[in-house]
């Protein structure tokens, strides 16, 4: 299925909404984890610094400036490679104690050191006890208004851990989203495929292939149930249609006899009446009756051909000659309408079939072509062989048949809206179709641009000499 | 004219018998196959109308038996609807013509006349046909009316020939299709009428009186009056 069509499906839209919800909850969850870990660690650092500062402040209060200096020195000495950073300077920034030699750049850039507060800074390795650049978080105090104290802790590791957590979380988020998207697409696809199957099949059924049914998977899931129900509905429709057809055939059958009697009475009446006007009227009634009888006959004939399922009088038929005969028979009608008949008939093409039925089919097509082509139009009749197939084409330059109606014109009594004004009973193409399927051929309608192209495909009688066939040089398809 | 009707359906039989009597036939009727065969074998008729589906003995068997006995009386087979496409079989089995029920009486009558006339015709092949002032030479394939040459297409010639051979009789459209065009089919439109009117334009137009008449509700007839 194409991706843009996939996106339009309701299943996919649902999947997307679900994914958004899912992503939001994952995001919240991961955000909480991040906040809980990284935040906790940062708080820990701050608390440690606060505690140290508190301790130093206590020393200062107890032992004064010297006490503070000695405590700082002591702490530095006790843990030279520790994580704590101290710097105690006098007003002129002369170092009094601590393991830093000078104030970090971030602080120096400030106007004075009188500002208290938190800061993060990078400690270059030249300037630090550890020989590597470290990130440090510290707090600056002003003691006595002129002495500045910086107490900090190395947070390099913390930062690394934080970065790790961040990376893990963003990866997790990405992977989750990717999985959700893939899952969504896959879920949608399988759903959409089944729905598509429903749509395609019902489309084909609506186009006249009534024998088709929607395939089930045998899983008895809700889709299967839907398919089963639709199929049952279709069976019912087909039954009803069969019923209607049966009824119409029966009506034709039962009405034919009384209609024939009526016709015969009209005939008798026609012989009896003497006034020309009355004769005229009875004659019209006779023509009407004949028209009705012709319709019934056609209907019954189609019914018989469709139910028969087998040809009874098969012989080798020269299609080329037959088509030329049909053209010759109908030519006079084309001449009346001043239409051009163009022929392109390959000679000597043979098929196995019923000569009269084939003639009926072809003459129906030519008759239609003449009927639906306007005056001065063109009608083409073509016979050609393609491999083992015989193609018979009748093209007209009339109004054509809209694509949506092409399947329907084979139904009994179906008439394209534009052609209702023309004489006819809407059975011509049904009859052609029945004859063609009896001959195991195909009929296809296409656009002749303008007009309609009807194409019959039949099987050619192979003209391979017996000897060669026996030698097995011929493929079995010939 | 003696005609035998072998038909088991009462209604069809009485309709046939009545119609034929009105058309000046002497009619014998048999309601089942055996009786029909007895009559056909013992009496002499100008034409026989035999239904295919009969109790006792089916129509095709009657025809075969009659033919085997050397009786060449023309037979018109009647068949019920379901066997419409069994024409070929009926004609191969010794029938001379074939009509599907329900049929129009005109059609039946026209076909009977053709059968009777054909049976009576001397077997020598004519090369000249003539109706009133219309002459047809079958060898040179030329047509003259009132001494004037008329130029016809091959198919028009065959059409006229059939009409002339059955001059004075009613010829139905179906008969023309079967005999002139040699196909048994049902044209959806009145193409035959167009062919006839073209022929009429050639043989009647500009002459004193028409020869080719349309018989309403039946077909055509070529005759003088």
XYZ file of C-alpha atoms in Angstrom:
703
model
C 0.000 0.000 0.000
C 1.294 3.457 -0.816
C 2.397 5.462 2.182
C 0.194 8.484 1.482
C -2.823 6.249 1.242
C -1.767 4.536 4.428
C -1.684 7.876 6.199
C -5.251 8.589 5.104
C -6.611 5.451 6.716
C -8.469 5.833 9.969
C -6.466 3.003 11.492
C -3.265 4.909 10.929
C -4.725 8.050 12.391
C -5.749 6.097 15.459
C -2.277 4.617 15.653
C -0.773 8.096 15.490
C -3.014 9.388 18.271
C -2.144 6.360 20.351
C 1.518 6.909 19.636
C 1.329 10.540 20.715
C -0.289 9.507 24.007
C 2.264 6.791 24.479
C 5.152 9.125 23.709
C 3.819 11.722 26.137
C 3.569 9.185 28.939
C 7.039 7.830 28.200
C 8.360 11.382 28.128
C 6.783 12.130 31.503
C 8.109 8.913 32.966
C 11.633 9.468 31.686
C 11.505 13.110 32.704
C 10.652 12.014 36.203
C 13.504 9.530 36.261
C 15.876 12.218 35.056
C 14.689 14.712 37.543
C 14.856 12.173 40.337
C 18.418 11.071 39.583
C 20.236 14.062 38.169
C 18.335 16.500 40.343
C 19.037 14.424 43.406
C 22.726 14.331 42.632
C 22.908 18.073 42.115
C 21.090 18.657 45.344
C 23.546 16.378 47.087
C 26.455 18.468 45.843
C 24.818 21.656 46.947
C 24.092 20.224 50.349
C 27.655 19.061 50.745
C 28.915 22.537 49.870
C 26.428 24.095 52.236
C 27.551 21.742 54.973
C 31.204 22.604 54.402
C 30.437 26.275 54.390
C 28.494 25.840 57.579
C 31.428 24.041 59.153
C 33.831 26.772 58.032
C 31.559 29.479 59.285
C 31.453 27.794 62.632
C 35.241 27.668 62.748
C 35.406 31.297 61.864
C 33.029 32.248 64.569
C 34.900 30.168 67.093
C 38.470 30.780 66.129
C 38.403 33.834 63.984
C 40.218 34.392 60.766
C 43.251 32.362 61.638
C 41.125 29.483 62.668
C 39.344 29.566 59.341
C 42.595 29.685 57.409
C 44.037 26.767 59.334
C 40.933 24.679 58.952
C 40.969 25.246 55.230
C 44.602 24.337 55.012
C 43.995 21.305 57.110
C 41.183 20.141 54.943
C 43.191 20.629 51.779
C 46.087 18.747 53.266
C 43.922 15.934 54.499
C 42.531 15.254 51.078
C 44.778 16.675 48.383
C 43.030 14.813 45.621
C 39.599 15.219 47.050
C 36.668 16.728 45.385
C 36.568 19.860 47.454
C 37.892 23.165 46.259
C 38.755 26.072 48.554
C 40.025 29.534 47.984
C 40.225 32.162 50.615
C 41.542 35.536 49.541
C 42.092 38.890 51.076
C 40.635 42.009 49.601
C 43.474 42.467 47.130
C 42.889 38.930 46.016
C 45.938 37.647 47.787
C 45.410 34.027 48.555
C 45.246 33.241 52.226
C 44.432 29.576 51.923
C 42.921 26.923 49.659
C 43.895 24.571 46.924
C 43.172 27.005 44.129
C 45.833 29.514 43.149
C 43.534 32.135 41.742
C 39.966 33.014 41.233
C 38.323 31.430 38.273
C 37.942 33.611 35.190
C 34.170 33.715 35.564
C 34.631 35.416 38.895
C 37.467 37.710 37.892
C 35.423 39.197 35.156
C 33.041 40.494 37.775
C 33.485 43.931 39.233
C 34.120 42.812 42.728
C 34.133 39.713 44.761
C 31.665 41.118 47.138
C 28.855 39.262 45.446
C 27.825 36.142 47.146
C 26.174 33.224 45.462
C 26.437 30.042 43.480
C 28.472 29.635 40.364
C 29.707 26.880 38.076
C 33.089 27.231 36.482
C 35.688 25.266 34.622
C 38.889 24.710 36.433
C 41.744 24.444 33.958
C 44.239 21.820 34.820
C 47.134 24.285 35.290
C 45.057 25.867 37.917
C 43.785 22.796 39.619
C 45.024 20.073 41.870
C 43.988 17.317 39.470
C 45.824 18.009 36.213
C 42.645 17.865 34.199
C 39.987 20.381 33.365
C 37.144 19.916 35.773
C 33.781 21.376 36.214
C 33.314 22.823 39.604
C 30.299 24.098 41.439
C 30.998 26.537 44.138
C 29.631 29.166 46.465
C 31.231 32.465 47.215
C 31.055 34.137 50.574
C 32.171 37.436 51.730
C 33.590 37.329 55.143
C 33.806 40.602 56.970
C 32.971 42.489 53.865
C 36.463 42.246 52.451
C 37.569 38.673 52.513
C 36.210 36.324 49.911
C 35.801 32.616 50.384
C 35.024 30.129 47.641
C 33.965 26.676 48.580
C 33.345 24.323 45.716
C 33.080 20.734 44.714
C 34.182 18.990 41.609
C 31.041 18.093 39.722
C 32.747 16.679 36.658
C 31.577 13.173 37.446
C 28.171 14.373 38.284
C 28.030 16.098 34.950
C 29.246 12.959 33.201
C 26.632 10.881 34.934
C 24.023 13.471 34.111
C 25.085 13.402 30.468
C 24.939 9.606 30.512
C 21.487 9.661 31.959
C 20.412 12.281 29.444
C 21.784 10.241 26.601
C 20.216 7.059 27.848
C 16.912 8.789 28.262
C 16.920 10.447 24.844
C 17.935 7.176 23.216
C 15.247 5.397 25.124
C 12.755 8.015 24.020
C 13.878 7.743 20.396
C 13.785 3.966 20.360
C 10.409 3.932 22.052
C 9.068 6.352 19.470
C 10.587 4.392 16.611
C 9.087 1.191 17.924
C 5.747 2.828 18.446
C 5.817 4.221 14.895
C 6.850 0.901 13.412
C 4.254 -0.927 15.445
C 1.667 1.622 14.379
C 2.550 1.267 10.725
C 2.601 -2.499 10.903
C -0.640 -2.696 12.785
C -2.212 -0.201 10.400
C -0.852 -2.047 7.440
C -2.319 -5.380 8.348
C -5.614 -3.747 9.287
C -5.569 -1.520 6.243
C -4.729 -4.471 4.046
C -7.764 -6.332 5.207
C -9.970 -3.296 4.843
C -8.436 -2.725 1.421
C -9.261 -6.329 0.565
C -12.854 -5.660 1.577
C -12.947 -2.526 -0.550
C -11.298 -4.003 -3.615
C -13.467 -7.107 -3.514
C -16.703 -5.218 -3.030
C -15.689 -2.865 -5.838
C -15.174 -5.832 -8.142
C -18.447 -7.356 -7.063
C -20.240 -4.076 -7.725
C -18.640 -4.031 -11.154
C -20.578 -7.123 -12.009
C -18.428 -10.011 -10.842
C -21.166 -11.361 -8.631
C -19.544 -14.712 -8.041
C -16.708 -13.144 -6.046
C -16.686 -13.361 -2.267
C -14.595 -11.599 0.360
C -11.861 -13.958 1.559
C -11.778 -14.877 5.249
C -8.667 -15.747 7.226
C -10.243 -18.455 9.301
C -9.262 -16.669 12.498
C -12.906 -15.947 13.358
C -11.924 -12.444 14.429
C -14.187 -9.473 13.913
C -12.915 -8.948 10.353
C -13.739 -12.520 9.513
C -17.192 -12.062 10.947
C -17.690 -8.895 8.945
C -16.558 -10.704 5.801
C -18.831 -13.635 6.529
C -21.785 -11.328 7.027
C -21.056 -9.399 3.848
C -20.718 -12.671 1.965
C -24.042 -13.879 3.298
C -25.579 -10.613 2.199
C -24.090 -11.082 -1.268
C -25.430 -14.621 -1.468
C -28.808 -13.250 -0.638
C -28.516 -10.545 -3.306
C -27.450 -13.083 -5.898
C -30.370 -15.293 -4.899
C -32.737 -12.377 -5.286
C -31.263 -11.491 -8.651
C -31.537 -15.084 -9.777
C -35.109 -14.981 -8.570
C -35.856 -11.856 -10.546
C -34.257 -13.346 -13.619
C -36.184 -16.521 -13.140
C -39.392 -14.578 -12.753
C -38.740 -12.518 -15.860
C -37.936 -15.661 -17.829
C -41.079 -17.284 -16.531
C -43.154 -14.254 -17.378
C -41.728 -14.272 -20.870
C -42.424 -17.955 -21.152
C -45.964 -17.758 -19.864
C -46.900 -14.636 -21.747
C -45.542 -15.762 -25.052
C -48.406 -18.066 -25.854
C -51.233 -15.604 -25.138
C -49.269 -12.924 -26.933
C -48.918 -15.157 -29.963
C -52.651 -15.796 -29.845
C -53.278 -12.077 -29.685
C -51.001 -11.627 -32.638
C -52.826 -14.265 -34.622
C -56.167 -12.666 -33.835
C -54.830 -9.348 -35.037
C -53.704 -11.083 -38.196
C -57.168 -12.477 -38.732
C -58.687 -9.070 -38.010
C -56.362 -7.479 -40.528
C -57.729 -9.770 -43.227
C -61.296 -8.900 -42.239
C -61.191 -5.124 -42.005
C -61.558 -3.235 -45.233
C -61.183 0.462 -44.346
C -57.592 1.596 -44.923
C -57.475 3.540 -41.628
C -58.577 0.545 -39.606
C -56.087 -1.594 -41.500
C -53.385 0.893 -40.616
C -54.288 0.769 -36.914
C -54.452 -3.018 -36.765
C -51.152 -3.141 -38.605
C -49.585 -0.910 -35.940
C -50.941 -3.160 -33.216
C -49.468 -6.127 -35.034
C -46.076 -4.459 -35.197
C -46.284 -3.764 -31.439
C -47.114 -7.381 -30.737
C -44.215 -8.477 -32.907
C -41.901 -6.172 -31.011
C -43.025 -7.671 -27.701
C -42.646 -11.171 -29.015
C -39.159 -10.361 -30.233
C -38.234 -9.127 -26.744
C -39.627 -12.256 -25.123
C -37.848 -14.438 -27.617
C -34.553 -12.692 -27.005
C -34.994 -12.974 -23.245
C -35.814 -16.650 -23.396
C -33.010 -17.282 -25.768
C -30.508 -15.667 -23.409
C -31.933 -17.657 -20.516
C -31.540 -20.860 -22.481
C -28.038 -20.078 -23.651
C -26.964 -19.180 -20.131
C -28.473 -22.232 -18.540
C -27.445 -24.608 -21.319
C -23.756 -24.319 -20.611
C -22.772 -26.162 -23.772
C -22.889 -25.594 -27.506
C -24.975 -28.130 -29.358
C -24.056 -27.495 -32.980
C -20.362 -26.951 -33.257
C -18.651 -26.795 -36.579
C -15.626 -25.082 -38.030
C -16.798 -21.567 -38.845
C -15.044 -19.184 -41.203
C -15.190 -16.064 -39.062
C -13.786 -13.856 -41.811
C -16.587 -14.782 -44.197
C -19.147 -14.581 -41.421
C -18.097 -11.070 -40.415
C -18.144 -9.944 -44.051
C -21.638 -11.410 -44.433
C -22.830 -9.568 -41.353
C -21.290 -6.329 -42.604
C -22.890 -6.818 -45.993
C -26.249 -7.434 -44.351
C -26.115 -4.263 -42.237
C -24.296 -2.066 -44.736
C -27.589 -0.746 -46.081
C -28.391 0.750 -42.682
C -25.026 2.504 -42.557
C -25.606 3.866 -46.052
C -28.970 5.270 -44.984
C -27.152 7.245 -42.280
C -24.266 8.064 -44.619
C -21.771 6.406 -42.315
C -18.412 5.077 -43.359
C -17.720 1.396 -42.822
C -14.040 0.563 -42.627
C -13.093 -3.082 -42.820
C -9.885 -4.776 -41.885
C -10.633 -8.463 -41.945
C -7.871 -11.042 -42.016
C -8.853 -13.778 -44.482
C -9.613 -17.370 -43.680
C -9.815 -17.224 -39.898
C -11.491 -20.297 -38.456
C -13.045 -20.958 -35.070
C -15.030 -23.847 -33.670
C -18.511 -22.727 -32.830
C -22.150 -22.329 -33.677
C -22.359 -20.454 -36.960
C -25.806 -18.957 -36.375
C -25.041 -17.857 -32.830
C -21.764 -16.237 -33.842
C -23.544 -14.446 -36.657
C -26.145 -13.269 -34.172
C -23.462 -11.916 -31.843
C -21.540 -10.090 -34.547
C -24.645 -8.688 -36.165
C -25.836 -7.382 -32.796
C -22.541 -5.546 -32.401
C -22.624 -4.071 -35.894
C -26.271 -3.155 -35.442
C -25.452 -1.337 -32.202
C -22.503 0.439 -33.793
C -24.692 1.747 -36.608
C -27.495 2.652 -34.228
C -25.333 4.649 -31.825
C -23.098 6.355 -34.358
C -24.438 9.657 -35.627
C -24.903 10.335 -39.327
C -21.602 10.705 -41.252
C -19.777 8.832 -38.484
C -17.333 5.991 -38.958
C -17.641 2.337 -38.014
C -14.682 -0.001 -38.088
C -14.917 -3.763 -38.148
C -11.703 -5.697 -37.625
C -10.753 -9.354 -37.515
C -7.214 -10.374 -36.686
C -5.368 -13.292 -35.210
C -2.928 -12.987 -32.343
C -1.237 -16.317 -31.769
C -4.012 -18.809 -31.163
C -6.546 -16.097 -30.505
C -9.016 -14.481 -32.847
C -9.823 -10.874 -32.099
C -12.992 -9.383 -33.541
C -13.396 -5.663 -32.987
C -16.303 -3.376 -33.732
C -15.542 0.311 -33.196
C -17.964 3.142 -33.582
C -17.656 6.912 -33.371
C -20.787 7.368 -31.314
C -21.267 8.568 -27.776
C -19.620 5.540 -26.218
C -20.442 4.067 -22.841
C -19.205 5.726 -19.639
C -16.696 3.523 -17.849
C -18.920 3.177 -14.807
C -21.638 1.566 -16.911
C -19.514 -0.778 -18.995
C -20.098 -3.812 -16.815
C -23.795 -3.095 -16.460
C -24.647 -3.052 -20.148
C -24.367 -6.831 -20.178
C -27.269 -7.069 -17.759
C -30.684 -7.800 -19.167
C -32.756 -4.743 -20.021
C -29.975 -2.393 -18.967
C -29.822 0.661 -21.162
C -27.407 3.535 -20.954
C -29.329 6.694 -20.173
C -28.313 8.424 -23.389
C -29.522 5.537 -25.521
C -32.999 5.130 -24.082
C -34.418 7.184 -26.906
C -33.096 4.688 -29.441
C -35.187 1.686 -30.367
C -34.062 -1.500 -28.688
C -34.839 -3.679 -25.749
C -31.596 -3.650 -23.801
C -30.980 -7.326 -24.477
C -28.575 -7.138 -27.410
C -25.343 -7.104 -25.424
C -26.668 -9.638 -22.904
C -27.196 -11.993 -25.802
C -23.725 -11.290 -27.206
C -22.207 -11.895 -23.801
C -24.075 -15.195 -23.392
C -22.983 -16.362 -26.838
C -19.365 -15.380 -26.224
C -19.183 -17.227 -22.916
C -20.719 -20.309 -24.529
C -17.791 -20.156 -26.944
C -15.424 -19.765 -24.006
C -14.404 -16.390 -25.344
C -14.080 -12.978 -23.776
C -15.810 -9.702 -24.423
C -14.294 -6.368 -23.455
C -15.515 -2.826 -23.857
C -13.119 0.049 -24.146
C -12.959 3.620 -25.278
C -12.572 4.070 -29.024
C -12.131 7.784 -28.421
C -14.673 8.827 -29.491
C -17.162 6.038 -29.265
C -17.052 2.487 -28.122
C -14.784 -0.402 -28.982
C -16.181 -3.871 -28.430
C -13.632 -6.631 -28.593
C -14.423 -10.318 -28.790
C -11.681 -12.838 -28.206
C -12.168 -16.409 -29.396
C -9.866 -19.359 -29.890
C -8.604 -20.049 -33.349
C -8.812 -23.474 -34.873
C -5.220 -24.471 -35.294
C -4.172 -25.228 -38.830
C -1.222 -27.362 -38.088
C -0.802 -30.331 -40.349
C -1.335 -33.606 -38.539
C 2.190 -34.845 -39.242
C 3.826 -31.966 -37.426
C 1.497 -32.285 -34.498
C 2.360 -35.924 -34.170
C 6.053 -35.132 -34.191
C 5.452 -33.284 -30.961
C 7.110 -30.144 -32.249
C 4.051 -28.135 -31.476
C 3.530 -26.757 -28.073
C 0.498 -28.129 -26.318
C -1.187 -24.749 -26.384
C -1.564 -24.793 -30.146
C -54.692 -29.758 -50.490
C -54.511 -32.446 -47.861
C -52.621 -31.783 -44.688
C -51.925 -33.995 -41.673
C -51.581 -32.335 -38.293
C -49.939 -34.427 -35.572
C -50.234 -32.370 -32.393
C -51.110 -33.423 -28.839
C -51.833 -29.957 -27.433
C -55.593 -29.496 -27.835
C -55.486 -25.751 -28.092
C -52.713 -25.584 -30.655
C -54.323 -28.403 -32.626
C -57.762 -26.794 -32.801
C -56.226 -23.456 -33.727
C -54.223 -25.117 -36.487
C -57.122 -27.178 -37.802
C -59.439 -24.169 -37.827
C -56.938 -21.917 -39.536
C -55.991 -24.492 -42.141
C -59.617 -25.236 -42.957
C -60.222 -21.526 -43.460
C -57.281 -21.520 -45.839
C -58.983 -24.270 -47.875
C -56.939 -27.238 -46.672
C -58.440 -30.636 -46.032
C -57.193 -31.460 -42.549
C -56.608 -34.750 -40.713
C -55.629 -34.508 -37.086
C -53.869 -37.012 -34.852
C -53.398 -36.360 -31.145
C -50.626 -38.851 -30.465
C -47.560 -40.237 -32.165
C -48.809 -43.716 -32.968
C -52.041 -42.525 -34.558
C -50.042 -39.903 -36.448
C -47.683 -42.529 -37.817
C -50.586 -44.776 -38.869
C -52.192 -41.911 -40.801
C -48.917 -40.746 -42.335
C -48.085 -44.248 -43.482
C -51.506 -45.110 -44.868
C -52.884 -41.911 -46.351
C -51.402 -39.573 -48.884
C -50.926 -35.920 -48.010
C -49.507 -32.867 -49.703
C -47.808 -31.784 -46.526
C -47.510 -32.895 -42.888
C -47.216 -30.795 -39.734
C -45.638 -32.861 -36.967
C -44.919 -31.807 -33.379
C -41.634 -33.077 -31.960
C -42.827 -33.939 -28.506
C -45.680 -36.402 -28.701
C -47.069 -39.101 -26.476
C -46.660 -42.629 -27.772
C -44.022 -41.933 -30.408
C -42.001 -38.772 -30.816
C -42.185 -36.670 -33.952
C -38.646 -37.366 -35.128
C -39.268 -41.124 -35.019
C -42.427 -40.717 -37.115
C -40.491 -38.758 -39.735
C -37.646 -41.290 -39.806
C -40.089 -44.197 -40.147
C -42.094 -42.464 -42.896
C -38.929 -41.577 -44.808
C -37.596 -45.105 -44.426
C -40.743 -46.309 -46.120
C -39.902 -44.101 -49.085
C -42.523 -41.469 -48.398
C -41.177 -38.086 -49.466
C -44.129 -35.927 -48.379
C -42.758 -32.599 -47.125
C -42.803 -32.263 -43.333
C -42.950 -29.113 -41.255
C -41.681 -29.790 -37.739
C -43.178 -27.914 -34.817
C -41.153 -27.695 -31.668
C -41.669 -26.344 -28.213
C -39.651 -23.442 -27.023
C -36.879 -25.344 -25.265
C -35.698 -26.941 -28.446
C -35.331 -23.792 -30.482
C -31.712 -24.479 -31.198
C -32.406 -28.036 -32.247
C -33.383 -26.849 -35.704
C -30.396 -28.484 -37.292
C -31.234 -31.807 -35.722
C -34.816 -31.606 -36.920
C -33.800 -30.801 -40.472
C -31.152 -33.507 -40.528
C -33.681 -36.004 -39.255
C -35.760 -35.708 -42.408
C -37.830 -32.591 -41.748
C -38.108 -30.024 -44.530
C -38.754 -26.989 -42.402
C -38.891 -26.099 -38.768
C -41.036 -23.769 -36.720
C -40.838 -22.959 -33.055
C -43.946 -22.729 -30.894
C -45.668 -20.451 -30.350
C -45.737 -19.435 -33.992
C -47.635 -16.951 -36.058
C -50.141 -18.587 -38.345
C -49.011 -16.478 -41.269
C -45.512 -17.793 -40.880
C -46.801 -21.363 -40.806
C -48.964 -20.861 -43.849
C -46.182 -19.206 -45.811
C -43.863 -22.088 -45.046
C -46.470 -24.710 -45.924
C -47.022 -23.108 -49.300
C -43.316 -23.124 -50.025
C -43.054 -26.792 -49.062
C -46.012 -27.811 -51.222
C -44.804 -25.822 -54.181
C -41.285 -27.189 -53.865
C -42.593 -30.737 -53.805
C -44.660 -30.143 -56.929
C -41.959 -28.448 -58.906
C -40.475 -30.419 -61.707
C -36.941 -31.315 -60.916
C -35.556 -29.752 -64.089
C -33.640 -26.603 -63.263
C -35.046 -23.481 -64.771
C -32.749 -20.884 -66.182
C -35.430 -18.285 -66.872
C -37.890 -16.942 -64.325
C -40.775 -14.651 -65.144
C -43.405 -12.706 -63.230
C -45.589 -10.315 -65.238
C -43.141 -8.145 -67.204
C -40.175 -9.030 -65.002
C -37.683 -11.514 -66.423
C -34.713 -13.106 -64.709
C -32.027 -14.987 -66.571
C -30.225 -17.139 -64.030
C -27.357 -17.999 -66.339
C -26.334 -14.537 -67.434
C -27.565 -13.185 -64.084
C -29.435 -10.387 -65.837
C -32.787 -8.860 -64.930
C -35.175 -7.061 -67.236
C -38.470 -5.385 -66.589
C -40.579 -4.221 -69.491
C -37.549 -4.815 -71.658
C -35.318 -2.491 -69.623
C -32.134 -3.778 -68.035
C -32.022 -3.582 -64.266
C -28.660 -3.671 -62.584
C -28.653 -5.629 -59.299
C -26.017 -6.429 -56.708
C -25.379 -10.179 -56.209
C -27.324 -10.228 -52.933
C -30.207 -8.268 -54.453
C -30.291 -10.773 -57.274
C -30.610 -13.674 -54.802
C -33.327 -11.832 -52.918
C -35.294 -11.199 -56.089
C -34.757 -14.773 -57.233
C -36.250 -16.110 -54.015
C -39.210 -13.746 -54.281
C -39.783 -14.620 -57.920
C -39.558 -18.360 -57.228
C -42.268 -17.872 -54.618
C -44.257 -15.349 -56.591
C -47.818 -14.992 -55.395
C -46.961 -16.411 -51.974
C -46.338 -14.573 -48.790
C -42.673 -14.678 -47.877
C -41.864 -13.861 -44.240
C -38.767 -12.004 -43.047
C -37.487 -15.110 -41.309
C -37.771 -17.081 -44.521
C -35.742 -14.455 -46.331
C -33.060 -14.521 -43.654
C -32.792 -18.272 -43.791
C -32.903 -18.648 -47.541
C -31.281 -15.528 -48.964
C -28.748 -14.804 -46.250
C -28.458 -18.372 -45.082
C -28.267 -17.520 -41.389
C -30.787 -18.346 -38.753
C -30.801 -15.325 -36.521
C -32.860 -12.453 -35.262
C -31.863 -9.057 -36.619
C -32.501 -6.449 -33.967
C -33.701 -3.893 -36.465
C -35.715 -3.997 -39.644
C -32.723 -4.419 -41.932
C -34.716 -6.707 -44.200
C -37.158 -3.872 -44.872
C -34.288 -1.677 -45.983
C -33.009 -4.368 -48.341
C -36.518 -4.795 -49.735
C -37.050 -1.081 -50.229
C -33.773 -0.866 -52.135
C -34.820 -3.710 -54.361
C -38.189 -2.087 -54.792
C -36.536 1.141 -55.891
C -34.806 -0.806 -58.637
C -37.606 -3.020 -59.928
C -40.753 -0.976 -59.271
C -39.765 2.653 -59.428
C -40.797 4.284 -62.668
C -42.848 1.334 -63.822
C -46.554 1.164 -64.439
C -47.525 -0.878 -61.394
C -45.702 -2.300 -58.385
C -44.689 -5.949 -58.174
C -43.170 -6.108 -54.708
C -45.879 -5.782 -52.080
C -45.599 -5.519 -48.318
C -48.081 -7.768 -46.548
C -48.699 -6.088 -43.238
C -47.882 -8.191 -40.215
C -46.591 -11.020 -42.364
C -43.902 -10.194 -44.855
C -43.670 -9.590 -48.584
C -45.112 -10.923 -51.760
C -44.096 -10.529 -55.370
C -47.145 -10.476 -57.596
C -48.831 -8.572 -60.352
C -51.818 -7.012 -58.577
